[in-house]
Short mmCIF file of C-alpha atoms in Angstrom, two decimals:
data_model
loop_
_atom_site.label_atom_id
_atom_site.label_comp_id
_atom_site.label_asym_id
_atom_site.label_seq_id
_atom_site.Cartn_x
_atom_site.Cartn_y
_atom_site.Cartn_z
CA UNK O 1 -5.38 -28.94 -4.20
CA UNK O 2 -7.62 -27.22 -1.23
CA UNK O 3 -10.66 -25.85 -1.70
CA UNK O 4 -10.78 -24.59 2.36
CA UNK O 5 -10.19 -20.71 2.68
CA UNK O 6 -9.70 -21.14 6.17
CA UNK O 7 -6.93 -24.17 5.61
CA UNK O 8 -5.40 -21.98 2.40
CA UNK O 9 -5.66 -18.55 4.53
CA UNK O 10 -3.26 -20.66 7.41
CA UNK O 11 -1.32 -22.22 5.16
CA UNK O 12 -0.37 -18.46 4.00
CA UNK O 13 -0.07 -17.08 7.27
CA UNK O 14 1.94 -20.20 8.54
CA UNK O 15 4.78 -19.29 5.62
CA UNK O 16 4.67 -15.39 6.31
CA UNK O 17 5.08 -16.05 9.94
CA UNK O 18 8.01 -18.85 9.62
CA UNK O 19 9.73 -17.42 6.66
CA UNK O 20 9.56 -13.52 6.85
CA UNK O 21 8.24 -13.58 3.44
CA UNK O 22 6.12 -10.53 1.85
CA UNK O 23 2.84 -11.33 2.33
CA UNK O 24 1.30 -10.49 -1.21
CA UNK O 25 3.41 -12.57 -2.52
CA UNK O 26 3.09 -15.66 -0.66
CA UNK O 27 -0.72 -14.94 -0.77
CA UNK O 28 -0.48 -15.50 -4.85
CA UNK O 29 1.63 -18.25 -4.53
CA UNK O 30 -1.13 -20.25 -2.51
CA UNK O 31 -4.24 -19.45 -4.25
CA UNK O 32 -2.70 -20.19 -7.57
CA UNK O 33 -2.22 -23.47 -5.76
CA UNK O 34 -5.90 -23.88 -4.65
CA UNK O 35 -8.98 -25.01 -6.25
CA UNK O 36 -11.02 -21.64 -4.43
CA UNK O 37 -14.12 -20.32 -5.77
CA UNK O 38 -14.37 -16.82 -6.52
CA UNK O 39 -15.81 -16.30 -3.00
CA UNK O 40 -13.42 -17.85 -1.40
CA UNK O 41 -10.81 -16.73 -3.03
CA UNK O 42 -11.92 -13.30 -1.52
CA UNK O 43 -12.42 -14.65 2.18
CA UNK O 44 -9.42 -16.12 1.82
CA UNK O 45 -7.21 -12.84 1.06
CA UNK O 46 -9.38 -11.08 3.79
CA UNK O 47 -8.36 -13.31 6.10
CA UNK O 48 -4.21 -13.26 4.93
CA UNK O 49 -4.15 -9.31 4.91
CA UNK O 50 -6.34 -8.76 8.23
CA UNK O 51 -4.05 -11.18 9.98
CA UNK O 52 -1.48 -9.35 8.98
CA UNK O 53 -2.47 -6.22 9.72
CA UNK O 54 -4.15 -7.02 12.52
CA UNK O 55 -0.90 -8.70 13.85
CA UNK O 56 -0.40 -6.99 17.21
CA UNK O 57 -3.76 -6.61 17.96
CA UNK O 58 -4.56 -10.54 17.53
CA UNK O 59 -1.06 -10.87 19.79
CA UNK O 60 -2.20 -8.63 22.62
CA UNK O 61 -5.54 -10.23 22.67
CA UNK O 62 -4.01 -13.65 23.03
CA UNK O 63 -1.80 -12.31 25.33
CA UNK O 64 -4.55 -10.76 27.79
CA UNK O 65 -6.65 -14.28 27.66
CA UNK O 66 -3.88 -16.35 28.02
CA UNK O 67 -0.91 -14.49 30.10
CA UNK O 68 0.76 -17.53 30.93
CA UNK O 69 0.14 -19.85 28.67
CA UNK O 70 1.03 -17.87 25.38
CA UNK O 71 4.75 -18.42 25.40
CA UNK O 72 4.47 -22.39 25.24
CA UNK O 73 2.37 -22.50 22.68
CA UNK O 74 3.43 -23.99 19.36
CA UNK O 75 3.59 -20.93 16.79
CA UNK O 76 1.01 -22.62 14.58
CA UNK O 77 -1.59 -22.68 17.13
CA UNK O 78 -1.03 -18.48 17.52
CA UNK O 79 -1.98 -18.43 13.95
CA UNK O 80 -4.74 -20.37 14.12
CA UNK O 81 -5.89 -17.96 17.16
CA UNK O 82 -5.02 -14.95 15.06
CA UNK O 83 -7.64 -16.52 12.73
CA UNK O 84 -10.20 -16.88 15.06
CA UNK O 85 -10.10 -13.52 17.12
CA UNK O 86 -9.76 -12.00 13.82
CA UNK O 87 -13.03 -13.22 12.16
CA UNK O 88 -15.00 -12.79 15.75
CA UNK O 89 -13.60 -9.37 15.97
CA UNK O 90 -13.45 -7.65 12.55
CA UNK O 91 -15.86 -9.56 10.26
CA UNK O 92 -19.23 -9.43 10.88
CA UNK O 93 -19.98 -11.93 8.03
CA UNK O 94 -19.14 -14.74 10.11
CA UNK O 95 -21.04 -15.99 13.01
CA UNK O 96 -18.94 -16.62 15.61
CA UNK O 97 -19.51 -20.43 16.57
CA UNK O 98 -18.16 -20.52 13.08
CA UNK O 99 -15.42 -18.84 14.07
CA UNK O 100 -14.50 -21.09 16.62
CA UNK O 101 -15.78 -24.45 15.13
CA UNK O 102 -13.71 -23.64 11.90
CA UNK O 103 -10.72 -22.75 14.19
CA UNK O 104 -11.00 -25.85 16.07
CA UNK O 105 -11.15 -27.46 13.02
CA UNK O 106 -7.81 -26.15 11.87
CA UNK O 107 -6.11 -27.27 14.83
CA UNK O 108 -7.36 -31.44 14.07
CA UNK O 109 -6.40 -30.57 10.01
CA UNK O 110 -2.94 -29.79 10.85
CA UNK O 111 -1.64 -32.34 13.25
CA UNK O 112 -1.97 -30.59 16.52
CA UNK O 113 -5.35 -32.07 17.97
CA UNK O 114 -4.28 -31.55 21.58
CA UNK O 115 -4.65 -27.68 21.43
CA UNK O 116 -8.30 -28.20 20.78
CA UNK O 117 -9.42 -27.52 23.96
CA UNK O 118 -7.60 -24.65 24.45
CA UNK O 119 -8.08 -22.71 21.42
CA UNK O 120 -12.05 -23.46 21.73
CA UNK O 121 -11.73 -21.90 25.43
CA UNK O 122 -9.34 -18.86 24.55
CA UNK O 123 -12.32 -18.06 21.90
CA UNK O 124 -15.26 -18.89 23.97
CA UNK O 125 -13.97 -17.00 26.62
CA UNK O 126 -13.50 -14.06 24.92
CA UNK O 127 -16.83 -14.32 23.63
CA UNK O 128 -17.88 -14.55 26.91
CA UNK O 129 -16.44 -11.34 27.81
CA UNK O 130 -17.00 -9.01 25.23
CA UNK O 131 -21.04 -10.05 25.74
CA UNK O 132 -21.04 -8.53 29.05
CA UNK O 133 -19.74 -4.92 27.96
CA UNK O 134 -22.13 -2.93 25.81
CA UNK O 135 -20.60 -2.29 22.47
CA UNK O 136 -20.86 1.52 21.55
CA UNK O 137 -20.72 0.42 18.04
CA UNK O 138 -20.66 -2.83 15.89
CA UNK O 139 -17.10 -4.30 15.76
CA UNK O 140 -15.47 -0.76 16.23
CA UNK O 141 -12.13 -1.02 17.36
CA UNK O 142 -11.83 0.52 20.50
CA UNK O 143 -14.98 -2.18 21.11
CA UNK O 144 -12.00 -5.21 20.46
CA UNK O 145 -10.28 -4.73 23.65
CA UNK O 146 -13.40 -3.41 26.16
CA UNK O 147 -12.75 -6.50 28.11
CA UNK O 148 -9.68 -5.75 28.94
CA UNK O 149 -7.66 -2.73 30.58
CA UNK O 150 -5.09 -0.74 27.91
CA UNK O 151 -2.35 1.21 29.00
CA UNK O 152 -3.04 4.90 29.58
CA UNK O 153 0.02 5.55 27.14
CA UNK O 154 -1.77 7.37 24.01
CA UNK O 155 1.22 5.61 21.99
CA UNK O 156 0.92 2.09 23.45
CA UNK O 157 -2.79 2.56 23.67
CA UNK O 158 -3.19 3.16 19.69
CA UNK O 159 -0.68 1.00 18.63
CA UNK O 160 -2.48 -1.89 20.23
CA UNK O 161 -6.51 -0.82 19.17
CA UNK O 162 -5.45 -0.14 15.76
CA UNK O 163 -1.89 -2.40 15.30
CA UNK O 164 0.90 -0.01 14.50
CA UNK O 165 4.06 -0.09 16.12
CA UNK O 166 5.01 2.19 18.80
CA UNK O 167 7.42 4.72 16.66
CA UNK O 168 4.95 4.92 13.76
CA UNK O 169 2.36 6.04 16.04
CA UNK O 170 4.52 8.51 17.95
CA UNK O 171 5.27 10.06 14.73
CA UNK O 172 1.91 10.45 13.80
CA UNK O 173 1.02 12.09 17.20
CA UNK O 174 3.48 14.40 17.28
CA UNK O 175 2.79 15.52 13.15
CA UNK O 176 -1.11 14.71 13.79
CA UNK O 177 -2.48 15.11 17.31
CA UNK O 178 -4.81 12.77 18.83
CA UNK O 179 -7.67 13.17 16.44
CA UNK O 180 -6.36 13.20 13.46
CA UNK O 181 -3.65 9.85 14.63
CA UNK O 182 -6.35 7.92 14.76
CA UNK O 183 -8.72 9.03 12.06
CA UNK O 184 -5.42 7.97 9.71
CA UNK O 185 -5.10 4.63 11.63
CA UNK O 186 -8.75 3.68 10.69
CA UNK O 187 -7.71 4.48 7.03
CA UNK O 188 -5.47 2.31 6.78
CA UNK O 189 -6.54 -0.30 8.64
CA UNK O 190 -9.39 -0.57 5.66
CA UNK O 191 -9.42 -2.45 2.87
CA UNK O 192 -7.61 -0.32 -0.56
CA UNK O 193 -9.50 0.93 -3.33
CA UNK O 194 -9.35 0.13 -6.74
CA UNK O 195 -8.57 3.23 -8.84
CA UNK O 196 -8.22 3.31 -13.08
CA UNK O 197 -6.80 5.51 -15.26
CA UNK O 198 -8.42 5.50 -18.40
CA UNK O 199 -5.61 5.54 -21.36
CA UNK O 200 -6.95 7.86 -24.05
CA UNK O 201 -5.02 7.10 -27.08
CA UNK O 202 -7.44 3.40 -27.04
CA UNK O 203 -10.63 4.89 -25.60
CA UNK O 204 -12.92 7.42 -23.64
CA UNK O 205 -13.69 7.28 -19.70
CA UNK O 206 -17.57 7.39 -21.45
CA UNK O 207 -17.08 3.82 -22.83
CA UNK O 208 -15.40 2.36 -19.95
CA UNK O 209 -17.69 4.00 -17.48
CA UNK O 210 -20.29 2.29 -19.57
CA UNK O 211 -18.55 -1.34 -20.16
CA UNK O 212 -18.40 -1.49 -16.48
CA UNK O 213 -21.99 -0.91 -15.46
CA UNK O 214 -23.30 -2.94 -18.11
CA UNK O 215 -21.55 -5.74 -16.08
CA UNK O 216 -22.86 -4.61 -12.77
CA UNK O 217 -19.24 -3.11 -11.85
CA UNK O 218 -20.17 0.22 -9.97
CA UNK O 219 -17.93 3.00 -11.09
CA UNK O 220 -17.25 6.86 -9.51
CA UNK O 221 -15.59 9.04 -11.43
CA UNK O 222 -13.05 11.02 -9.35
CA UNK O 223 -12.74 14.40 -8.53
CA UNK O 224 -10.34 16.54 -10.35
CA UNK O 225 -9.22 13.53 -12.86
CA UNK O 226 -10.50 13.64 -16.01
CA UNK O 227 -9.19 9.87 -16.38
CA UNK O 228 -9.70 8.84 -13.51
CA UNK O 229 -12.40 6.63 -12.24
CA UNK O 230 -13.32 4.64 -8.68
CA UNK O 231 -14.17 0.83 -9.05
CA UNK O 232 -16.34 -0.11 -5.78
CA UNK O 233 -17.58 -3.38 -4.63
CA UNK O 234 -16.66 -6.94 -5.84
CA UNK O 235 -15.62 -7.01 -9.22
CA UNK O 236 -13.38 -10.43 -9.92
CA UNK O 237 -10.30 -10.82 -11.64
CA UNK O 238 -8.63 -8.01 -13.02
CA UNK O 239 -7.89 -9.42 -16.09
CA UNK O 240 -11.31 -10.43 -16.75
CA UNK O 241 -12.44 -6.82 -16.62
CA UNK O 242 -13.82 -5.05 -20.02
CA UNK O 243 -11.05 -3.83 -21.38
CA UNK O 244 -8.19 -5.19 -20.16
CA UNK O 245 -6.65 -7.02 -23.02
CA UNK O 246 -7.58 -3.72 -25.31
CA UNK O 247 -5.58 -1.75 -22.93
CA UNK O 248 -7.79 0.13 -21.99
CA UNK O 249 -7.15 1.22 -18.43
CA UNK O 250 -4.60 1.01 -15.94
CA UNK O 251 -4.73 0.30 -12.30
CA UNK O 252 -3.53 3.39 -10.63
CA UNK O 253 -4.23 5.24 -7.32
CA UNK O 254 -5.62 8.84 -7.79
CA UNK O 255 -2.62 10.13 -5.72
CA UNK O 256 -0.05 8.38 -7.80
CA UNK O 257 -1.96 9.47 -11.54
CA UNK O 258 -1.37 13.30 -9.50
CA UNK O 259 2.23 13.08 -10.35
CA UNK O 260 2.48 13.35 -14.01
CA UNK O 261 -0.03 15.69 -13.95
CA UNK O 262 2.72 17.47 -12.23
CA UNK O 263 5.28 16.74 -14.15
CA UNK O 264 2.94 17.92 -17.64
CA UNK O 265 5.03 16.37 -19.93
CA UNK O 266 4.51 17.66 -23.59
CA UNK O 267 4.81 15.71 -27.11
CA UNK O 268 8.04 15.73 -28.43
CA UNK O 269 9.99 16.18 -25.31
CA UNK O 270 12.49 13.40 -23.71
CA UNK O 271 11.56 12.28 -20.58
CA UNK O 272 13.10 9.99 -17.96
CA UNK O 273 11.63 7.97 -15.63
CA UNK O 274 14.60 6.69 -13.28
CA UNK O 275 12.77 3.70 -11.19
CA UNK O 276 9.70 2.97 -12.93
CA UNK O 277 8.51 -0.16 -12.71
CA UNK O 278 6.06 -1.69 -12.90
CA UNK O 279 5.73 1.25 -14.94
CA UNK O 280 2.32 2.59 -14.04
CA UNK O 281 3.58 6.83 -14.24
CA UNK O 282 6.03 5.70 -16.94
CA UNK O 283 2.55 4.68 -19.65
CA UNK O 284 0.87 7.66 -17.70
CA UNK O 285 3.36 10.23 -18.86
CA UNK O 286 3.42 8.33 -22.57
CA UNK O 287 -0.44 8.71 -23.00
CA UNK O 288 0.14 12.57 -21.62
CA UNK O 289 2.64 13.05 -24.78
CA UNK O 290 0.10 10.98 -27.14
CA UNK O 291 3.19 9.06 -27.42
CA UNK O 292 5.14 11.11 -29.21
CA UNK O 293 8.32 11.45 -28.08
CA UNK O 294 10.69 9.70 -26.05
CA UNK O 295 10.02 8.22 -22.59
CA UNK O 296 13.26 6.83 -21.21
CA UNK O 297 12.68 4.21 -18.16
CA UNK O 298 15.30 2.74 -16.12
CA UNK O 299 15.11 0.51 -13.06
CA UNK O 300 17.23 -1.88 -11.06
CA UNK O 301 15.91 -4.97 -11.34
CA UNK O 302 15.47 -7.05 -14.34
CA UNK O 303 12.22 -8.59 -13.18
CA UNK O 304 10.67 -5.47 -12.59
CA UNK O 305 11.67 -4.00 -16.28
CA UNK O 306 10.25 -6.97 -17.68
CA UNK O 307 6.52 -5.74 -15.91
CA UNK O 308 7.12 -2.36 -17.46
CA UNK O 309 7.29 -4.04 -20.86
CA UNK O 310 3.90 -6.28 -20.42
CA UNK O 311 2.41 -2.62 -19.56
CA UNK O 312 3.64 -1.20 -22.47
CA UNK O 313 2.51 -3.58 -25.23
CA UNK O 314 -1.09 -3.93 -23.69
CA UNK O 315 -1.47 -0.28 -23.77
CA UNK O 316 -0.11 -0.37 -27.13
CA UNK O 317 2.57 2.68 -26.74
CA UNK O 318 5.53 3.10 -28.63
CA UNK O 319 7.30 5.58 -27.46
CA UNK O 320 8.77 3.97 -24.08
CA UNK O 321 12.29 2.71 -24.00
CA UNK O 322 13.36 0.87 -21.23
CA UNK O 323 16.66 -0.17 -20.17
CA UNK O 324 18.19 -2.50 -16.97
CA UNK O 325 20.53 -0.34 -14.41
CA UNK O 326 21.85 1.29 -11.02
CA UNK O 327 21.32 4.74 -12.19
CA UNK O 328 23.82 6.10 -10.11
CA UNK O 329 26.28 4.13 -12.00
CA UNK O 330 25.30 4.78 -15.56
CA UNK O 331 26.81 6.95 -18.22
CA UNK O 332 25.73 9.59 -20.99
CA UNK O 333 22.51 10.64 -19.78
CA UNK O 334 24.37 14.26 -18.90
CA UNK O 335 21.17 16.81 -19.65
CA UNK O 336 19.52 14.77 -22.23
CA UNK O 337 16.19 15.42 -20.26
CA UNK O 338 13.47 17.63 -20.72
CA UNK O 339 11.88 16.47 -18.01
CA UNK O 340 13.00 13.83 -14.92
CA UNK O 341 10.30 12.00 -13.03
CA UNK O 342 12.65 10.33 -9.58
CA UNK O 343 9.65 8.32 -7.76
CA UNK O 344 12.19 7.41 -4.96
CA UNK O 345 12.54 4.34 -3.29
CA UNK O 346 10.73 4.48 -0.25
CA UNK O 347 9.24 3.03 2.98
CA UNK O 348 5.67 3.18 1.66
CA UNK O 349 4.47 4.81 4.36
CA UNK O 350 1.44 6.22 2.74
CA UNK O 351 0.36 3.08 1.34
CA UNK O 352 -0.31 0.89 4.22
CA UNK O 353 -3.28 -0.29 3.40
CA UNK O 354 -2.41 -2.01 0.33
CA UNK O 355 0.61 -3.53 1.84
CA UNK O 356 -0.91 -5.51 4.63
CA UNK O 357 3.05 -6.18 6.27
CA UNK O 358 4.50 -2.80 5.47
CA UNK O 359 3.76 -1.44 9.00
CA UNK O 360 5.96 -4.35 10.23
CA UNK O 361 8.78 -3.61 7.99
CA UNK O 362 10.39 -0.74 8.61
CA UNK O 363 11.65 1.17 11.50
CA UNK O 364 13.45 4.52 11.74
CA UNK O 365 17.05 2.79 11.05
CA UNK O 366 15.10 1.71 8.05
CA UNK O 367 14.08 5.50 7.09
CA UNK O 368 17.52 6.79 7.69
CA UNK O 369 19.36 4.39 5.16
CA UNK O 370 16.68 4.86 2.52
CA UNK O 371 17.14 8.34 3.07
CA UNK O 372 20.37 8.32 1.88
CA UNK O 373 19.81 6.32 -1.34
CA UNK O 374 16.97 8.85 -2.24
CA UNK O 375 19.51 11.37 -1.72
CA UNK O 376 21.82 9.92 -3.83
CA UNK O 377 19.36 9.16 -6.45
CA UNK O 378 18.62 12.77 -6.29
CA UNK O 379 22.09 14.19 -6.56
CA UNK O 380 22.45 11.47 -9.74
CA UNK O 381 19.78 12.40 -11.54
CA UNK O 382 19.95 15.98 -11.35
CA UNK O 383 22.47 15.81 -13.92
CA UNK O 384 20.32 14.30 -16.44
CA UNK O 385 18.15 17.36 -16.93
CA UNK O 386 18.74 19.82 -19.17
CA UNK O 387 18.98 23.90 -18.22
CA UNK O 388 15.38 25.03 -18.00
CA UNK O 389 14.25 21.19 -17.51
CA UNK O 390 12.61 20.37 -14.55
CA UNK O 391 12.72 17.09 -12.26
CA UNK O 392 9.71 15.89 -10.05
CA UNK O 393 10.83 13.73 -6.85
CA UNK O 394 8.03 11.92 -5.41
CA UNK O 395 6.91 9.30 -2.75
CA UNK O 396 4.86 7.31 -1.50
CA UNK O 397 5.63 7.85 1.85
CA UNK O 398 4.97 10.57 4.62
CA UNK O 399 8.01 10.54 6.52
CA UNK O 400 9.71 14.18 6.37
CA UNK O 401 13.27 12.20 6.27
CA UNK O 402 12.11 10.70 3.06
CA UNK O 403 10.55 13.87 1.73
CA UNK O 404 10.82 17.71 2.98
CA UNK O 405 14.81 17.06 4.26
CA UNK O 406 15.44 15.50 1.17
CA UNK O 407 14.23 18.86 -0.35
CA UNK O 408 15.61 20.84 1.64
CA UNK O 409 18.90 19.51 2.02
CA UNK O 410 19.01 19.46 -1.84
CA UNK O 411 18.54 23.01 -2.56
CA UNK O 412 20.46 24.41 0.12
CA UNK O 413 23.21 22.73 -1.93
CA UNK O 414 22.16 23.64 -5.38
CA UNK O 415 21.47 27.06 -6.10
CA UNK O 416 21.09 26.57 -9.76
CA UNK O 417 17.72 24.46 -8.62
CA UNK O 418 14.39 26.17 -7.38
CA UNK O 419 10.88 24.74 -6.57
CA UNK O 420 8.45 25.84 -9.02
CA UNK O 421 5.07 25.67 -7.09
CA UNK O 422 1.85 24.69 -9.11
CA UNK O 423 -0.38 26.84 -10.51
CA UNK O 424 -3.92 27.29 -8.71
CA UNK O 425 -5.66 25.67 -11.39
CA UNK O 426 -3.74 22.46 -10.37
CA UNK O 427 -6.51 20.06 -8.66
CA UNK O 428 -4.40 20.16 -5.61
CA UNK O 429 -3.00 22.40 -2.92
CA UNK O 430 0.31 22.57 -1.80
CA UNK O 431 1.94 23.73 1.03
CA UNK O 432 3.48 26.85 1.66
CA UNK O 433 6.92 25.89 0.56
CA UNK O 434 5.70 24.15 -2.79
CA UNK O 435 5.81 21.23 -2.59
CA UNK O 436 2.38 18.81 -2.19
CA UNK O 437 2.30 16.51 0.53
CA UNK O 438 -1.37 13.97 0.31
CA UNK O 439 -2.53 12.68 3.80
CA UNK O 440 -4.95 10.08 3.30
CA UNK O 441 -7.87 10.67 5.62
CA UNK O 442 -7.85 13.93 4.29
CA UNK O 443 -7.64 13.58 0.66
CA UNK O 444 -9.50 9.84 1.02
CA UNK O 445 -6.09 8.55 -1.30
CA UNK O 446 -2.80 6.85 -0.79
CA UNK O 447 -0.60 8.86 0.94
CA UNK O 448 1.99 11.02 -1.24
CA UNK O 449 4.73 13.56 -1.59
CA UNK O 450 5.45 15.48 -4.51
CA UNK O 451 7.47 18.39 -5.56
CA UNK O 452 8.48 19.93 -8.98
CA UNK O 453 11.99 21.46 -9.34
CA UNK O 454 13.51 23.76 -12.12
CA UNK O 455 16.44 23.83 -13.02
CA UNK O 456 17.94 27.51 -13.55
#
């Protein structure tokens, strides 16, 4: 067992880098394996993420300190540098001869003692540098790389300050502008927030509002969600919150709770959710119907309907049935549906901040073939919903090839389906055409896109 968050944080890292593996997962994997306090534990995933995200930031640093000397080193010792740069240059809890000595330190621990000297001179002389330019303000980003000249290239420029790859960034400049590129880069290059929806059929947003401070757990309430409510600070395990085990809360982003708002499902209705796990919209819509009714939810994979069934029985509904399948193979679901919540596969896009490696893992080959399965999820499940019914499609991503062509594409094929556009009361705006599309570092959420169709 290790109790070292530096030594567990590498260890992480090391398996991400080698294997390709998603990063939350491995993450879990070794701190269920360590002995970490609390603390630690939370240095620890700081560390894991920020590398992560930080990725080609750390690399170009490296890179600009050591031109020819980075392609012979072993790959552990780039890790143990991304460690380093990454706690001198983005946490300002740590001092940084800590930074080094604990670096240094990780290079003796793991076998490779005669890259000592050079990963305490790659950090020192960094250190070195960045002391000699004036920083306009603590640890901002553009701050990082003072010491060093960019590339005039807006594209190449950003992608290395804030550690996006090139396309992603072009696309944002050319939706965004310059501004606005970089205001959503900051975003979601922070750390997520923790948002609960309160399940009314066990309690009241007044008692867990109230269970929460009486621990010391600062709560907001958020705008425009009656059951909706902001955890900030450190707060722990999940599962050791108040009211966990009662069910009395989910975890759920404001953006994502938005959705079966738009949907309104009413009691008595049958509703489908097509990929639902792990099931957070499919309880959502259940506790909108006061579970009564029927909530049908399907997905893919048999792990993942297994998570919708622990979410179920904690928050004590009934009225969810959930069932194991491609649902563009499966039979007798032909208009049986009131109502038809598709939450597409997607690239995630919009959620970047929660999933530290996401910016890494996709590319616009990517968002062309998942394009087509969200059409043909679409075109499936379009069936399933009887005349007058209506069917939300939603995602958590921004790309227009995921979203608006979908959309678009759709109805131009369809003209017994229409976009019914939500009323002004609804706590958000949408845009011209109807549909709702959520940018974060406007709307200070995940990213989302949202429409509700009708069918004729």
């Amino acid at each position: 067992m290790n109790n070292n968050p530096r030594q567990v944080a590498f260890l992480a890292l090391r398996d991400i880098n080698r294997r390709g593996a998603l990063a939350d997962v491995v993450l879990d994997q070794w701190l269920r394996e360590s002995e970490l306090s609390d603390i630690n534990r939370r240095l620890t995933t700081e560390l894991v993420y920020g590398c992560v995200r930080r990725r080609r930031s750390l690399d170009s640093l490296i890179d600009y300190l050591a031109p020819k000397k980075s392609h012979q080193q072993h790959p552990d010792i780039r890790t143990i540098l991304h460690l380093g740069f990454y706690q001198i240059c983005y946490l300002n809890q740590v001092p940084n001869s800590a930074a080094v000595d604990t670096s240094v330190e990780l290079v003796k621990q793991n076998g490779i003692t005669h890259f000592s000297g050079f990963v305490n001179g790659i950090l020192r002389h960094y250190i070195r540098e960045s002391e000699k330019c004036t920083r306009e303000t603590t640890n901002s980003f553009n701050s990082v790389f003072k010491p060093f000249k960019l590339p005039q290239n807006p594209r190449e420029k950003l992608g290395i300050i804030y550690s996006f790859p090139d396309w992603l960034i072009q696309f944002w400049l050319d939706t965004l502008g310059l501004v606005e590129t970089e205001q959503l880069c900051t975003w979601f290059n922070q750390s997520p927030a923790i948002d609960l929806r309160i399940n009314p059929l066990q309690t009241t947003l007044e008692t867990v509002e109230s269970e929460f401070q009486s621990r010391g757990i600062s709560v907001d309430r958020i705008s425009g969600l009656p059951l909706g409510l902001r955890l900030t600070g450190s707060i722990g395990a999940i599962k050791d919150l108040p009211g966990y085990d009662q069910g009395w809360w989910s975890i759920q982003d404001s953006s994502a709770q938005w959705v079966s708002y738009l949907l309104d499902p009413q009691p008595g209705e049958t509703i489908i959710d097509t990929c639902a796990a792990p099931g957070g919209k499919t309880t959502h819509i259940a506790e909108l119907i006061q579970d009564q009714g029927q909530v049908l939810a399907f997905d893919s994979i048999k792990s993942r309907v297994k998570k919708i069934k622990h979410n179920l029985t904690r928050l004590k509904l009934n009225s969810i049935q959930t069932q194991f399948g491609d649902i563009r193979k499966l039979e007798g679901y032909f208009e049986i549906a009131d109502r038809l919540l598709l939450d597409a596969p997607c690239s995630g896009l919009g959620t970047l901040h929660r999933r530290a490696d996401g910016r890494w893992r996709h590319d616009p080959k990517n968002i062309q073939d998942l394009s087509k399965l969200q059409a043909e999820l679409l075109e499936t499940t379009q069936n399933w919903v009887k005349p007058g019914g209506c069917l939300v499609y939603a995602t958590c991503t921004l790309h227009p090839q995921e979203n608006e062509t979908i959309i678009q594409k759709f109805l131009s094929q369809h003209s017994n389906w229409k976009i019914q556009t939500p009323p002004e009361s609804f706590g958000l705006t949408p845009e011209p055409q109807g549909w709702i599309k959520i940018w974060p570092h406007r709307q200070n959420m995940d990213g989302f896109f949202m429409v509700k169709l009708i069918k004729n």
